[in-house]
Short mmCIF file of C-alpha atoms in Angstrom, two decimals:
data_model
loop_
_atom_site.label_atom_id
_atom_site.label_comp_id
_atom_site.label_asym_id
_atom_site.label_seq_id
_atom_site.Cartn_x
_atom_site.Cartn_y
_atom_site.Cartn_z
CA ALA A 905 26.10 45.97 24.40
CA GLN A 906 24.71 48.07 27.19
CA THR A 907 21.52 49.85 26.30
CA VAL A 908 18.98 52.13 27.93
CA THR A 909 15.39 52.11 26.71
CA GLN A 910 12.72 54.69 27.39
CA SER A 911 9.53 53.38 25.88
CA GLN A 912 7.47 56.57 26.19
CA PRO A 913 8.55 59.18 23.65
CA GLU A 914 6.02 61.71 24.92
CA MET A 915 3.60 62.12 27.84
CA SER A 916 1.16 64.73 29.05
CA VAL A 917 -0.37 65.12 32.49
CA GLN A 918 -2.38 67.72 34.31
CA GLU A 919 -0.69 69.92 36.85
CA ALA A 920 -0.67 68.41 40.38
CA GLU A 921 -1.04 64.88 39.07
CA THR A 922 1.50 62.12 39.54
CA VAL A 923 3.34 60.76 36.52
CA THR A 924 5.71 57.83 36.08
CA LEU A 925 8.36 57.68 33.37
CA SER A 926 9.68 54.24 32.54
CA CYS A 927 13.24 53.16 31.85
CA THR A 928 14.81 49.78 31.33
CA TYR A 929 18.42 48.96 30.73
CA ASP A 930 20.56 46.03 29.80
CA THR A 931 23.90 45.18 31.35
CA SER A 932 25.86 42.23 32.66
CA GLU A 933 27.57 44.33 35.32
CA ASN A 934 26.57 44.07 38.95
CA ASN A 935 27.72 47.44 40.20
CA TYR A 936 26.65 50.51 38.29
CA TYR A 937 24.84 53.78 38.68
CA LEU A 938 21.61 55.10 37.28
CA PHE A 939 20.52 58.67 36.78
CA TRP A 940 17.60 60.72 35.62
CA TYR A 941 18.42 64.00 33.94
CA LYS A 942 16.01 66.76 32.99
CA GLN A 943 16.42 69.02 29.96
CA PRO A 944 13.95 71.94 29.97
CA PRO A 945 13.46 74.15 26.91
CA SER A 946 16.48 76.17 28.04
CA ARG A 947 18.55 73.16 26.90
CA GLN A 948 20.45 72.90 30.19
CA MET A 949 20.94 69.33 31.43
CA ILE A 950 20.05 69.03 35.12
CA LEU A 951 20.46 66.02 37.37
CA VAL A 952 17.15 65.01 38.93
CA ILE A 953 18.04 61.91 40.91
CA ARG A 954 20.61 59.11 41.09
CA GLN A 955 20.63 55.51 42.29
CA GLU A 956 23.46 53.17 43.18
CA ALA A 957 22.75 49.64 42.01
CA TYR A 958 24.08 48.13 45.23
CA LYS A 959 21.51 50.02 47.29
CA GLN A 960 18.12 48.39 47.61
CA GLN A 961 16.45 51.50 48.94
CA ASN A 962 14.86 53.64 46.28
CA ALA A 963 16.27 57.16 45.98
CA THR A 964 14.03 60.13 46.72
CA GLU A 965 14.52 63.83 46.11
CA ASN A 966 11.54 65.88 47.24
CA ARG A 967 8.76 65.26 44.68
CA PHE A 968 10.95 62.91 42.64
CA SER A 969 11.41 59.26 43.48
CA VAL A 970 12.49 56.15 41.66
CA ASN A 971 11.30 52.58 41.55
CA PHE A 972 14.48 50.59 41.09
CA GLN A 973 14.00 46.91 40.29
CA LYS A 974 17.47 45.47 39.81
CA ALA A 975 16.42 41.99 38.77
CA ALA A 976 14.07 43.40 36.16
CA LYS A 977 16.63 46.06 35.17
CA SER A 978 14.01 48.71 35.53
CA PHE A 979 14.46 52.26 36.81
CA SER A 980 11.30 54.34 36.61
CA LEU A 981 10.92 57.95 37.75
CA LYS A 982 7.86 59.14 39.62
CA ILE A 983 7.03 62.81 39.79
CA SER A 984 4.46 63.68 42.43
CA ASP A 985 2.37 66.83 42.50
CA SER A 986 3.66 67.77 39.06
CA GLN A 987 4.31 71.44 38.34
CA LEU A 988 4.44 73.47 35.15
CA GLY A 989 8.19 73.80 35.62
CA ASP A 990 8.54 70.05 35.31
CA THR A 991 7.84 70.34 31.58
CA ALA A 992 11.02 69.05 29.95
CA MET A 993 12.76 66.15 28.25
CA TYR A 994 13.72 63.49 30.77
CA PHE A 995 16.66 61.21 30.12
CA CYS A 996 17.42 58.00 31.91
CA ALA A 997 21.14 57.22 32.03
CA PHE A 998 23.38 54.30 32.99
CA ARG A 999 26.98 54.66 34.08
CA ASN A 1000 29.18 51.62 33.74
CA ARG A 1001 32.43 50.65 35.44
CA ASP A 1002 34.44 52.27 32.64
CA ASP A 1003 32.84 55.59 33.50
CA LYS A 1004 30.87 55.68 30.27
CA ILE A 1005 27.37 57.10 30.51
CA ILE A 1006 24.72 55.78 28.16
CA PHE A 1007 21.56 57.80 27.76
CA GLY A 1008 18.10 56.68 26.74
CA LYS A 1009 16.33 58.49 23.91
CA GLY A 1010 14.33 60.58 26.32
CA THR A 1011 10.70 61.17 27.22
CA ARG A 1012 9.15 64.54 26.46
CA LEU A 1013 6.92 65.43 29.39
CA HIS A 1014 4.26 68.14 29.16
CA ILE A 1015 2.61 69.41 32.33
CA LEU A 1016 -0.74 70.94 31.40
CA PRO A 1017 -2.30 73.82 33.37
CA ASP B 1333 30.26 81.48 38.93
CA THR B 1334 29.57 79.40 35.84
CA ALA B 1335 30.52 75.80 36.55
CA VAL B 1336 30.93 74.52 32.99
CA SER B 1337 31.09 77.06 30.21
CA GLN B 1338 31.20 76.61 26.46
CA THR B 1339 31.95 79.05 23.70
CA PRO B 1340 30.36 79.82 21.40
CA LYS B 1341 26.74 79.01 22.21
CA TYR B 1342 25.76 79.23 18.57
CA LEU B 1343 27.90 78.50 15.54
CA VAL B 1344 26.74 78.78 11.94
CA THR B 1345 29.22 77.85 9.25
CA GLN B 1346 29.60 76.53 5.73
CA MET B 1347 30.36 72.97 4.73
CA GLY B 1348 34.03 72.25 4.50
CA ASN B 1349 35.09 74.77 7.12
CA ASP B 1350 37.08 73.97 10.26
CA LYS B 1351 35.73 75.12 13.62
CA SER B 1352 36.46 74.77 17.33
CA ILE B 1353 34.29 74.75 20.42
CA LYS B 1354 35.88 75.58 23.74
CA CYS B 1355 34.94 74.21 27.14
CA GLU B 1356 36.11 75.18 30.59
CA GLN B 1357 35.12 73.94 34.03
CA ASN B 1358 35.93 75.59 37.36
CA LEU B 1359 34.73 72.73 39.58
CA GLY B 1360 38.11 71.06 40.02
CA HIS B 1361 36.87 67.89 38.34
CA ASP B 1362 39.32 65.41 36.88
CA THR B 1363 37.18 64.20 33.98
CA MET B 1364 35.61 66.03 31.06
CA TYR B 1365 33.33 64.83 28.27
CA TRP B 1366 31.92 65.79 24.91
CA TYR B 1367 28.41 64.73 23.89
CA LYS B 1368 26.48 65.19 20.68
CA GLN B 1369 22.72 65.71 20.76
CA ASP B 1370 21.06 65.23 17.41
CA SER B 1371 17.82 66.71 16.09
CA LYS B 1372 15.83 63.92 17.73
CA LYS B 1373 17.37 64.83 21.10
CA PHE B 1374 19.42 61.64 21.25
CA LEU B 1375 22.45 62.29 23.47
CA LYS B 1376 25.58 60.29 22.72
CA ILE B 1377 29.01 60.42 24.26
CA MET B 1378 31.86 61.24 21.91
CA PHE B 1379 34.96 61.59 24.07
CA SER B 1380 36.07 61.55 27.67
CA TYR B 1381 39.31 62.81 29.16
CA ASN B 1382 40.60 62.05 32.63
CA ASN B 1383 43.48 64.20 33.83
CA LYS B 1384 44.24 65.19 30.24
CA GLU B 1385 44.31 61.57 29.10
CA LEU B 1386 41.80 60.25 26.56
CA ILE B 1387 39.80 57.43 28.15
CA ILE B 1388 36.67 57.17 26.02
CA ASN B 1389 36.74 57.55 22.27
CA GLU B 1390 33.53 56.45 20.66
CA THR B 1391 33.12 55.74 16.98
CA VAL B 1392 33.49 59.30 15.85
CA PRO B 1393 34.91 60.44 12.49
CA ASN B 1394 38.53 61.44 12.82
CA ARG B 1395 37.52 64.90 11.62
CA PHE B 1396 36.65 65.41 15.28
CA SER B 1397 39.66 65.94 17.50
CA PRO B 1398 39.45 66.76 21.19
CA LYS B 1399 42.27 68.62 22.85
CA SER B 1400 42.82 68.97 26.57
CA PRO B 1401 45.54 71.51 27.42
CA ASP B 1402 44.88 71.03 31.13
CA LYS B 1403 42.35 69.41 33.47
CA ALA B 1404 40.03 72.41 33.34
CA HIS B 1405 39.75 72.64 29.56
CA LEU B 1406 38.55 70.30 26.84
CA ASN B 1407 38.19 71.77 23.38
CA LEU B 1408 36.62 70.15 20.35
CA HIS B 1409 38.02 70.82 16.91
CA ILE B 1410 36.09 69.75 13.83
CA ASN B 1411 37.67 69.65 10.37
CA SER B 1412 35.89 69.69 7.02
CA LEU B 1413 32.43 70.22 8.48
CA GLU B 1414 29.56 68.27 6.94
CA LEU B 1415 25.80 68.81 6.98
CA GLY B 1416 25.40 65.83 9.31
CA ASP B 1417 27.55 67.51 11.93
CA SER B 1418 24.71 69.92 12.68
CA ALA B 1419 23.71 69.24 16.28
CA VAL B 1420 24.00 70.55 19.80
CA TYR B 1421 27.34 69.70 21.39
CA PHE B 1422 27.52 69.48 25.16
CA CYS B 1423 30.60 69.56 27.31
CA ALA B 1424 30.38 68.04 30.79
CA SER B 1425 32.64 67.39 33.74
CA SER B 1426 32.68 65.24 36.84
CA GLN B 1427 34.95 63.53 39.28
CA ARG B 1428 35.61 60.08 37.89
CA GLY B 1429 33.66 57.44 39.73
CA GLY B 1430 30.21 55.96 39.65
CA ARG B 1431 27.83 58.08 41.64
CA ASN B 1432 29.41 61.42 40.82
CA GLU B 1433 27.13 63.78 38.98
CA GLN B 1434 28.07 65.09 35.58
CA PHE B 1435 27.73 68.84 35.27
CA PHE B 1436 26.82 69.97 31.78
CA GLY B 1437 27.64 73.12 29.93
CA PRO B 1438 24.89 75.12 28.19
CA GLY B 1439 25.55 73.45 24.85
CA THR B 1440 26.73 74.77 21.49
CA ARG B 1441 24.27 74.64 18.64
CA LEU B 1442 26.26 74.01 15.48
CA THR B 1443 24.54 74.59 12.15
CA VAL B 1444 26.36 73.59 8.99
CA LEU B 1445 24.96 75.13 5.80
#
């Protein structure tokens, strides 16, 4: 079975610091897609960043970047210069060839002033 | 301008009742989804429709029945509501295919008393 594991249920960092959220997944597929979604207190699910498994280059979106290690099946999210608005639940997600998306259990991130 | 809308946003009802949640997307996407987010924030796919055809049907009680009258709508009907059905239900849409982002609705918080 395909699974997504986020080993950090909760994290806190000071504003302006850098924080890394970990994610590992398990699959026998070779081509797939990985995502990080953010869910702030407003409950809205927002895409943060995505990565195609066939691309070796790590995706970057402004302050957000990933460290994608395909062999290790690891997909961590780095947030640089963290801001108060980054406070949210962060979900790692895996999309398989059948178009099914599997989410991890989430990491609750607190950015402290 | 709302991309994915759900109604109602809040639903409080008694055990045993039947209720429906409606979802509409105006993004022209061909695939729509229903997710359940439980009290621990775990997000799990329930159903997926592509061009009005059911393509993902997870292990969900048959009290839950999705209905897609057209590509832009995917409604969720729940019969004989139980306490354990209390959760936030999210509708989402995307174009089918790996890297395409899923756009989520605002969620419907269902409380069964």
